[in-house]
Amino acid sequence: RVFDLIDERALTKSEIRQFCLILFGESQFDGVPDPSVDWPGFLNDVERMVQKEKPVWDPLKKASLPWIDTRRLNRLYGDSDGCGLGCVVM
């Protein structure tokens, strides 16, 4: 279901967690904090997982890029009041 939502609306932080869990696998997600409670910890763990994966080809930018643009993800979700604006998946 979360894959259907990506192009329809901004994902919530819990949906981002669910998406990343599917993307990286349950074994990688053991101990990853809830992004609604500990965004910096969640982002740090996602960055670690992204670095382990080979880049993927982005046909729009015509370049190999990380699976998730964690800097942009943090800009959109890492605000001080906890409200998210959107999700960017590369």
mmCIF file of N, CA, C and O in Angstrom:
data_model
loop_
_atom_site.group_PDB
_atom_site.id
_atom_site.type_symbol
_atom_site.label_atom_id
_atom_site.label_comp_id
_atom_site.label_asym_id
_atom_site.label_seq_id
_atom_site.Cartn_x
_atom_site.Cartn_y
_atom_site.Cartn_z
ATOM 1 N N ARG A 1 0.813 -1.190 0.000
ATOM 2 C CA ARG A 1 0.000 0.000 0.000
ATOM 3 C C ARG A 1 0.861 1.260 0.000
ATOM 4 O O ARG A 1 0.525 2.225 -0.671
ATOM 5 N N VAL A 2 1.954 1.262 0.743
ATOM 6 C CA VAL A 2 2.794 2.458 0.838
ATOM 7 C C VAL A 2 3.390 2.820 -0.533
ATOM 8 O O VAL A 2 3.555 3.990 -0.844
ATOM 9 N N PHE A 3 3.660 1.841 -1.378
ATOM 10 C CA PHE A 3 4.177 2.133 -2.717
ATOM 11 C C PHE A 3 3.132 2.856 -3.564
ATOM 12 O O PHE A 3 3.474 3.656 -4.423
ATOM 13 N N ASP A 4 1.869 2.567 -3.340
ATOM 14 C CA ASP A 4 0.797 3.251 -4.072
ATOM 15 C C ASP A 4 0.682 4.717 -3.668
ATOM 16 O O ASP A 4 0.248 5.550 -4.455
ATOM 17 N N LEU A 5 1.052 5.026 -2.440
ATOM 18 C CA LEU A 5 0.892 6.383 -1.922
ATOM 19 C C LEU A 5 1.989 7.347 -2.368
ATOM 20 O O LEU A 5 1.799 8.562 -2.333
ATOM 21 N N ILE A 6 3.128 6.821 -2.786
ATOM 22 C CA ILE A 6 4.293 7.658 -3.086
ATOM 23 C C ILE A 6 3.968 8.772 -4.077
ATOM 24 O O ILE A 6 4.394 9.905 -3.895
ATOM 25 N N ASP A 7 3.225 8.459 -5.113
ATOM 26 C CA ASP A 7 2.942 9.483 -6.116
ATOM 27 C C ASP A 7 1.585 10.161 -5.916
ATOM 28 O O ASP A 7 1.162 10.949 -6.743
ATOM 29 N N GLU A 8 0.914 9.861 -4.804
ATOM 30 C CA GLU A 8 -0.399 10.443 -4.555
ATOM 31 C C GLU A 8 -0.381 11.562 -3.512
ATOM 32 O O GLU A 8 -1.145 12.513 -3.605
ATOM 33 N N ARG A 9 0.472 11.421 -2.514
ATOM 34 C CA ARG A 9 0.530 12.420 -1.442
ATOM 35 C C ARG A 9 1.841 12.236 -0.686
ATOM 36 O O ARG A 9 2.548 11.255 -0.874
ATOM 37 N N ALA A 10 2.142 13.191 0.172
ATOM 38 C CA ALA A 10 3.333 13.066 1.017
ATOM 39 C C ALA A 10 3.136 11.926 2.000
ATOM 40 O O ALA A 10 2.046 11.733 2.538
ATOM 41 N N LEU A 11 4.190 11.165 2.215
ATOM 42 C CA LEU A 11 4.130 10.083 3.192
ATOM 43 C C LEU A 11 4.301 10.638 4.596
ATOM 44 O O LEU A 11 5.006 11.624 4.807
ATOM 45 N N THR A 12 3.680 9.994 5.551
ATOM 46 C CA THR A 12 3.904 10.340 6.953
ATOM 47 C C THR A 12 5.231 9.724 7.384
ATOM 48 O O THR A 12 5.784 8.873 6.689
ATOM 49 N N LYS A 13 5.708 10.139 8.539
ATOM 50 C CA LYS A 13 6.962 9.563 9.030
ATOM 51 C C LYS A 13 6.841 8.061 9.250
ATOM 52 O O LYS A 13 7.765 7.311 8.944
ATOM 53 N N SER A 14 5.718 7.585 9.732
ATOM 54 C CA SER A 14 5.557 6.144 9.932
ATOM 55 C C SER A 14 5.479 5.410 8.588
ATOM 56 O O SER A 14 5.958 4.283 8.469
ATOM 57 N N GLU A 15 4.937 6.066 7.564
ATOM 58 C CA GLU A 15 4.919 5.452 6.232
ATOM 59 C C GLU A 15 6.312 5.427 5.618
ATOM 60 O O GLU A 15 6.664 4.486 4.900
ATOM 61 N N ILE A 16 7.113 6.441 5.914
ATOM 62 C CA ILE A 16 8.504 6.428 5.454
ATOM 63 C C ILE A 16 9.234 5.247 6.076
ATOM 64 O O ILE A 16 9.973 4.531 5.412
ATOM 65 N N ARG A 17 8.994 5.029 7.365
ATOM 66 C CA ARG A 17 9.615 3.885 8.050
ATOM 67 C C ARG A 17 9.194 2.578 7.389
ATOM 68 O O ARG A 17 10.020 1.706 7.130
ATOM 69 N N GLN A 18 7.912 2.441 7.102
ATOM 70 C CA GLN A 18 7.396 1.229 6.465
ATOM 71 C C GLN A 18 8.018 1.057 5.072
ATOM 72 O O GLN A 18 8.422 -0.049 4.701
ATOM 73 N N PHE A 19 8.111 2.136 4.311
ATOM 74 C CA PHE A 19 8.717 2.082 2.985
ATOM 75 C C PHE A 19 10.174 1.619 3.076
ATOM 76 O O PHE A 19 10.605 0.739 2.330
ATOM 77 N N CYS A 20 10.936 2.214 3.989
ATOM 78 C CA CYS A 20 12.344 1.851 4.148
ATOM 79 C C CYS A 20 12.497 0.409 4.627
ATOM 80 O O CYS A 20 13.418 -0.287 4.196
ATOM 81 N N LEU A 21 11.605 -0.034 5.475
ATOM 82 C CA LEU A 21 11.639 -1.415 5.948
ATOM 83 C C LEU A 21 11.462 -2.373 4.766
ATOM 84 O O LEU A 21 12.189 -3.357 4.641
ATOM 85 N N ILE A 22 10.541 -2.064 3.870
ATOM 86 C CA ILE A 22 10.331 -2.892 2.681
ATOM 87 C C ILE A 22 11.545 -2.800 1.758
ATOM 88 O O ILE A 22 12.016 -3.803 1.225
ATOM 89 N N LEU A 23 12.066 -1.605 1.577
ATOM 90 C CA LEU A 23 13.181 -1.372 0.669
ATOM 91 C C LEU A 23 14.458 -2.080 1.119
ATOM 92 O O LEU A 23 15.127 -2.739 0.328
ATOM 93 N N PHE A 24 14.788 -1.959 2.397
ATOM 94 C CA PHE A 24 16.052 -2.493 2.897
ATOM 95 C C PHE A 24 15.925 -3.870 3.543
ATOM 96 O O PHE A 24 16.925 -4.548 3.738
ATOM 97 N N GLY A 25 14.725 -4.274 3.932
ATOM 98 C CA GLY A 25 14.525 -5.580 4.548
ATOM 99 C C GLY A 25 14.435 -5.504 6.059
ATOM 100 O O GLY A 25 15.050 -4.649 6.690
ATOM 101 N N GLU A 26 13.643 -6.414 6.610
ATOM 102 C CA GLU A 26 13.418 -6.429 8.061
ATOM 103 C C GLU A 26 14.696 -6.647 8.851
ATOM 104 O O GLU A 26 14.864 -6.065 9.922
ATOM 105 N N SER A 27 15.603 -7.471 8.337
ATOM 106 C CA SER A 27 16.834 -7.757 9.088
ATOM 107 C C SER A 27 17.681 -6.499 9.280
ATOM 108 O O SER A 27 18.364 -6.357 10.291
ATOM 109 N N GLN A 28 17.632 -5.571 8.329
ATOM 110 C CA GLN A 28 18.380 -4.315 8.453
ATOM 111 C C GLN A 28 17.721 -3.346 9.428
ATOM 112 O O GLN A 28 18.354 -2.424 9.913
ATOM 113 N N PHE A 29 16.425 -3.542 9.689
ATOM 114 C CA PHE A 29 15.666 -2.577 10.465
ATOM 115 C C PHE A 29 15.548 -2.909 11.941
ATOM 116 O O PHE A 29 14.909 -2.172 12.679
ATOM 117 N N ASP A 30 16.184 -3.957 12.371
ATOM 118 C CA ASP A 30 16.152 -4.310 13.788
ATOM 119 C C ASP A 30 16.840 -3.209 14.595
ATOM 120 O O ASP A 30 17.990 -2.871 14.350
ATOM 121 N N GLY A 31 16.107 -2.594 15.498
ATOM 122 C CA GLY A 31 16.668 -1.547 16.353
ATOM 123 C C GLY A 31 16.609 -0.138 15.782
ATOM 124 O O GLY A 31 17.050 0.802 16.442
ATOM 125 N N VAL A 32 16.073 0.030 14.569
ATOM 126 C CA VAL A 32 15.963 1.371 13.984
ATOM 127 C C VAL A 32 14.852 2.122 14.718
ATOM 128 O O VAL A 32 13.747 1.620 14.858
ATOM 129 N N PRO A 33 15.141 3.324 15.208
ATOM 130 C CA PRO A 33 14.128 4.064 15.968
ATOM 131 C C PRO A 33 12.943 4.512 15.117
ATOM 132 O O PRO A 33 13.052 4.656 13.897
ATOM 133 N N ASP A 34 11.846 4.770 15.783
ATOM 134 C CA ASP A 34 10.651 5.309 15.141
ATOM 135 C C ASP A 34 10.958 6.757 14.748
ATOM 136 O O ASP A 34 11.352 7.555 15.598
ATOM 137 N N PRO A 35 10.776 7.121 13.465
ATOM 138 C CA PRO A 35 11.111 8.492 13.047
ATOM 139 C C PRO A 35 10.250 9.564 13.695
ATOM 140 O O PRO A 35 10.677 10.710 13.788
ATOM 141 N N SER A 36 9.072 9.208 14.166
ATOM 142 C CA SER A 36 8.225 10.197 14.850
ATOM 143 C C SER A 36 8.746 10.526 16.238
ATOM 144 O O SER A 36 8.456 11.585 16.780
ATOM 145 N N VAL A 37 9.542 9.628 16.795
ATOM 146 C CA VAL A 37 10.080 9.803 18.144
ATOM 147 C C VAL A 37 11.541 10.275 18.104
ATOM 148 O O VAL A 37 11.941 11.152 18.859
ATOM 149 N N ASP A 38 12.335 9.668 17.215
ATOM 150 C CA ASP A 38 13.769 9.961 17.142
ATOM 151 C C ASP A 38 14.172 10.119 15.679
ATOM 152 O O ASP A 38 14.740 9.209 15.083
ATOM 153 N N TRP A 39 13.845 11.278 15.098
ATOM 154 C CA TRP A 39 14.169 11.510 13.694
ATOM 155 C C TRP A 39 15.673 11.438 13.427
ATOM 156 O O TRP A 39 16.088 10.775 12.476
ATOM 157 N N PRO A 40 16.535 12.091 14.228
ATOM 158 C CA PRO A 40 17.976 12.003 13.948
ATOM 159 C C PRO A 40 18.498 10.561 13.975
ATOM 160 O O PRO A 40 19.314 10.180 13.133
ATOM 161 N N GLY A 41 18.034 9.771 14.924
ATOM 162 C CA GLY A 41 18.459 8.371 14.988
ATOM 163 C C GLY A 41 17.980 7.575 13.791
ATOM 164 O O GLY A 41 18.726 6.772 13.223
ATOM 165 N N PHE A 42 16.727 7.798 13.395
ATOM 166 C CA PHE A 42 16.176 7.127 12.220
ATOM 167 C C PHE A 42 16.978 7.504 10.977
ATOM 168 O O PHE A 42 17.396 6.638 10.204
ATOM 169 N N LEU A 43 17.193 8.803 10.779
ATOM 170 C CA LEU A 43 17.911 9.274 9.604
ATOM 171 C C LEU A 43 19.333 8.719 9.573
ATOM 172 O O LEU A 43 19.823 8.306 8.517
ATOM 173 N N ASN A 44 19.992 8.680 10.704
ATOM 174 C CA ASN A 44 21.342 8.140 10.782
ATOM 175 C C ASN A 44 21.363 6.677 10.336
ATOM 176 O O ASN A 44 22.241 6.258 9.572
ATOM 177 N N ASP A 45 20.395 5.887 10.794
ATOM 178 C CA ASP A 45 20.337 4.473 10.415
ATOM 179 C C ASP A 45 20.017 4.312 8.931
ATOM 180 O O ASP A 45 20.584 3.447 8.257
ATOM 181 N N VAL A 46 19.122 5.142 8.395
ATOM 182 C CA VAL A 46 18.803 5.074 6.962
ATOM 183 C C VAL A 46 20.035 5.459 6.138
ATOM 184 O O VAL A 46 20.351 4.809 5.138
ATOM 185 N N GLU A 47 20.757 6.489 6.554
ATOM 186 C CA GLU A 47 21.983 6.882 5.851
ATOM 187 C C GLU A 47 22.985 5.738 5.832
ATOM 188 O O GLU A 47 23.634 5.490 4.811
ATOM 189 N N ARG A 48 23.111 5.034 6.947
ATOM 190 C CA ARG A 48 24.020 3.887 7.019
ATOM 191 C C ARG A 48 23.600 2.804 6.023
ATOM 192 O O ARG A 48 24.426 2.238 5.309
ATOM 193 N N MET A 49 22.301 2.527 5.946
ATOM 194 C CA MET A 49 21.798 1.512 5.020
ATOM 195 C C MET A 49 21.988 1.934 3.568
ATOM 196 O O MET A 49 22.354 1.118 2.718
ATOM 197 N N VAL A 50 21.738 3.202 3.272
ATOM 198 C CA VAL A 50 21.894 3.716 1.913
ATOM 199 C C VAL A 50 23.345 3.575 1.464
ATOM 200 O O VAL A 50 23.623 3.201 0.324
ATOM 201 N N GLN A 51 24.290 3.851 2.366
ATOM 202 C CA GLN A 51 25.707 3.769 2.022
ATOM 203 C C GLN A 51 26.150 2.339 1.711
ATOM 204 O O GLN A 51 27.103 2.140 0.962
ATOM 205 N N LYS A 52 25.462 1.356 2.243
ATOM 206 C CA LYS A 52 25.798 -0.047 1.976
ATOM 207 C C LYS A 52 25.338 -0.511 0.593
ATOM 208 O O LYS A 52 25.824 -1.506 0.081
ATOM 209 N N GLU A 53 24.365 0.195 0.017
ATOM 210 C CA GLU A 53 23.787 -0.200 -1.271
ATOM 211 C C GLU A 53 24.496 0.502 -2.427
ATOM 212 O O GLU A 53 24.960 1.620 -2.296
ATOM 213 N N LYS A 54 24.522 -0.180 -3.557
ATOM 214 C CA LYS A 54 25.078 0.424 -4.762
ATOM 215 C C LYS A 54 24.100 1.485 -5.275
ATOM 216 O O LYS A 54 22.886 1.319 -5.155
ATOM 217 N N PRO A 55 24.626 2.564 -5.849
ATOM 218 C CA PRO A 55 23.742 3.578 -6.423
ATOM 219 C C PRO A 55 22.875 2.979 -7.544
ATOM 220 O O PRO A 55 23.235 1.973 -8.140
ATOM 221 N N VAL A 56 21.757 3.637 -7.808
ATOM 222 C CA VAL A 56 20.864 3.210 -8.886
ATOM 223 C C VAL A 56 20.803 4.308 -9.945
ATOM 224 O O VAL A 56 21.014 5.489 -9.649
ATOM 225 N N TRP A 57 20.519 3.904 -11.165
ATOM 226 C CA TRP A 57 20.456 4.851 -12.275
ATOM 227 C C TRP A 57 19.184 5.677 -12.195
ATOM 228 O O TRP A 57 18.089 5.144 -12.096
ATOM 229 N N ASP A 58 19.339 6.989 -12.232
ATOM 230 C CA ASP A 58 18.209 7.917 -12.271
ATOM 231 C C ASP A 58 18.100 8.415 -13.709
ATOM 232 O O ASP A 58 18.938 9.196 -14.161
ATOM 233 N N PRO A 59 17.070 7.955 -14.450
ATOM 234 C CA PRO A 59 16.962 8.343 -15.854
ATOM 235 C C PRO A 59 16.657 9.831 -16.056
ATOM 236 O O PRO A 59 16.973 10.373 -17.109
ATOM 237 N N LEU A 60 16.072 10.482 -15.069
ATOM 238 C CA LEU A 60 15.786 11.910 -15.203
ATOM 239 C C LEU A 60 17.052 12.758 -15.082
ATOM 240 O O LEU A 60 17.239 13.736 -15.794
ATOM 241 N N LYS A 61 17.916 12.373 -14.148
ATOM 242 C CA LYS A 61 19.156 13.125 -13.940
ATOM 243 C C LYS A 61 20.326 12.540 -14.713
ATOM 244 O O LYS A 61 21.420 13.093 -14.707
ATOM 245 N N LYS A 62 20.081 11.355 -15.310
ATOM 246 C CA LYS A 62 21.108 10.658 -16.098
ATOM 247 C C LYS A 62 22.390 10.473 -15.296
ATOM 248 O O LYS A 62 23.487 10.816 -15.735
ATOM 249 N N ALA A 63 22.212 9.936 -14.087
ATOM 250 C CA ALA A 63 23.340 9.704 -13.192
ATOM 251 C C ALA A 63 22.991 8.591 -12.217
ATOM 252 O O ALA A 63 21.816 8.314 -11.965
ATOM 253 N N SER A 64 24.015 7.948 -11.698
ATOM 254 C CA SER A 64 23.816 6.956 -10.640
ATOM 255 C C SER A 64 23.762 7.688 -9.308
ATOM 256 O O SER A 64 24.664 8.472 -8.985
ATOM 257 N N LEU A 65 22.686 7.453 -8.560
ATOM 258 C CA LEU A 65 22.463 8.160 -7.297
ATOM 259 C C LEU A 65 22.078 7.173 -6.202
ATOM 260 O O LEU A 65 21.635 6.058 -6.489
ATOM 261 N N PRO A 66 22.204 7.584 -4.933
ATOM 262 C CA PRO A 66 21.765 6.728 -3.832
ATOM 263 C C PRO A 66 20.264 6.448 -3.924
ATOM 264 O O PRO A 66 19.512 7.223 -4.516
ATOM 265 N N TRP A 67 19.846 5.352 -3.324
ATOM 266 C CA TRP A 67 18.436 4.959 -3.330
ATOM 267 C C TRP A 67 17.553 6.058 -2.764
ATOM 268 O O TRP A 67 16.461 6.300 -3.246
ATOM 269 N N ILE A 68 17.999 6.687 -1.695
ATOM 270 C CA ILE A 68 17.227 7.735 -1.028
ATOM 271 C C ILE A 68 18.112 8.958 -0.863
ATOM 272 O O ILE A 68 19.253 8.856 -0.420
ATOM 273 N N ASP A 69 17.585 10.116 -1.202
ATOM 274 C CA ASP A 69 18.280 11.379 -0.999
ATOM 275 C C ASP A 69 18.027 11.790 0.453
ATOM 276 O O ASP A 69 17.037 12.450 0.765
ATOM 277 N N THR A 70 18.915 11.374 1.352
ATOM 278 C CA THR A 70 18.692 11.593 2.784
ATOM 279 C C THR A 70 18.789 13.070 3.171
ATOM 280 O O THR A 70 18.135 13.498 4.109
ATOM 281 N N ARG A 71 19.568 13.863 2.433
ATOM 282 C CA ARG A 71 19.627 15.300 2.739
ATOM 283 C C ARG A 71 18.277 15.961 2.470
ATOM 284 O O ARG A 71 17.789 16.740 3.280
ATOM 285 N N ARG A 72 17.688 15.608 1.345
ATOM 286 C CA ARG A 72 16.380 16.187 1.019
ATOM 287 C C ARG A 72 15.303 15.650 1.954
ATOM 288 O O ARG A 72 14.416 16.381 2.388
ATOM 289 N N LEU A 73 15.397 14.368 2.262
ATOM 290 C CA LEU A 73 14.458 13.767 3.205
ATOM 291 C C LEU A 73 14.512 14.512 4.537
ATOM 292 O O LEU A 73 13.482 14.841 5.126
ATOM 293 N N ASN A 74 15.719 14.820 5.004
ATOM 294 C CA ASN A 74 15.869 15.541 6.267
ATOM 295 C C ASN A 74 15.346 16.970 6.162
ATOM 296 O O ASN A 74 14.746 17.477 7.108
ATOM 297 N N ARG A 75 15.569 17.619 5.027
ATOM 298 C CA ARG A 75 15.026 18.973 4.841
ATOM 299 C C ARG A 75 13.505 18.977 4.937
ATOM 300 O O ARG A 75 12.912 19.899 5.486
ATOM 301 N N LEU A 76 12.877 17.930 4.415
ATOM 302 C CA LEU A 76 11.421 17.882 4.389
ATOM 303 C C LEU A 76 10.803 17.385 5.692
ATOM 304 O O LEU A 76 9.718 17.804 6.062
ATOM 305 N N TYR A 77 11.491 16.488 6.393
ATOM 306 C CA TYR A 77 10.903 15.860 7.577
ATOM 307 C C TYR A 77 11.615 16.192 8.886
ATOM 308 O O TYR A 77 11.075 15.930 9.947
ATOM 309 N N GLY A 78 12.807 16.728 8.811
ATOM 310 C CA GLY A 78 13.601 16.931 10.016
ATOM 311 C C GLY A 78 13.365 18.246 10.708
ATOM 312 O O GLY A 78 14.225 18.752 11.396
ATOM 313 N N ASP A 79 12.178 18.812 10.542
ATOM 314 C CA ASP A 79 11.880 20.103 11.157
ATOM 315 C C ASP A 79 11.631 19.954 12.659
ATOM 316 O O ASP A 79 11.404 18.878 13.170
ATOM 317 N N SER A 80 11.643 21.064 13.324
ATOM 318 C CA SER A 80 11.560 21.046 14.789
ATOM 319 C C SER A 80 10.172 20.714 15.325
ATOM 320 O O SER A 80 10.045 20.235 16.444
ATOM 321 N N ASP A 81 9.111 20.945 14.538
ATOM 322 C CA ASP A 81 7.770 20.670 15.078
ATOM 323 C C ASP A 81 7.239 19.290 14.724
ATOM 324 O O ASP A 81 6.138 18.932 15.108
ATOM 325 N N GLY A 82 8.055 18.491 13.974
ATOM 326 C CA GLY A 82 7.671 17.119 13.698
ATOM 327 C C GLY A 82 6.700 16.924 12.552
ATOM 328 O O GLY A 82 6.276 15.817 12.285
ATOM 329 N N CYS A 83 6.365 17.979 11.840
ATOM 330 C CA CYS A 83 5.426 17.850 10.715
ATOM 331 C C CYS A 83 6.227 17.569 9.445
ATOM 332 O O CYS A 83 7.177 18.263 9.140
ATOM 333 N N GLY A 84 5.821 16.580 8.687
ATOM 334 C CA GLY A 84 6.494 16.255 7.443
ATOM 335 C C GLY A 84 5.798 16.883 6.255
ATOM 336 O O GLY A 84 4.609 17.122 6.275
ATOM 337 N N LEU A 85 6.592 17.129 5.222
ATOM 338 C CA LEU A 85 6.031 17.736 4.025
ATOM 339 C C LEU A 85 5.996 16.774 2.848
ATOM 340 O O LEU A 85 5.196 16.913 1.964
ATOM 341 N N GLY A 86 6.909 15.842 2.781
ATOM 342 C CA GLY A 86 6.947 14.951 1.622
ATOM 343 C C GLY A 86 8.086 13.987 1.713
ATOM 344 O O GLY A 86 8.927 14.066 2.584
ATOM 345 N N CYS A 87 8.137 13.052 0.766
ATOM 346 C CA CYS A 87 9.150 12.019 0.737
ATOM 347 C C CYS A 87 9.816 12.020 -0.620
ATOM 348 O O CYS A 87 9.148 12.116 -1.638
ATOM 349 N N VAL A 88 11.134 11.889 -0.626
ATOM 350 C CA VAL A 88 11.859 11.825 -1.880
ATOM 351 C C VAL A 88 12.612 10.517 -1.907
ATOM 352 O O VAL A 88 13.435 10.249 -1.049
ATOM 353 N N VAL A 89 12.325 9.709 -2.906
ATOM 354 C CA VAL A 89 12.991 8.425 -3.071
ATOM 355 C C VAL A 89 13.648 8.427 -4.434
ATOM 356 O O VAL A 89 13.000 8.740 -5.426
ATOM 357 N N MET A 90 14.929 8.123 -4.457
ATOM 358 C CA MET A 90 15.648 8.122 -5.738
ATOM 359 C C MET A 90 15.847 6.712 -6.214
ATOM 360 O O MET A 90 15.943 5.803 -5.526
#
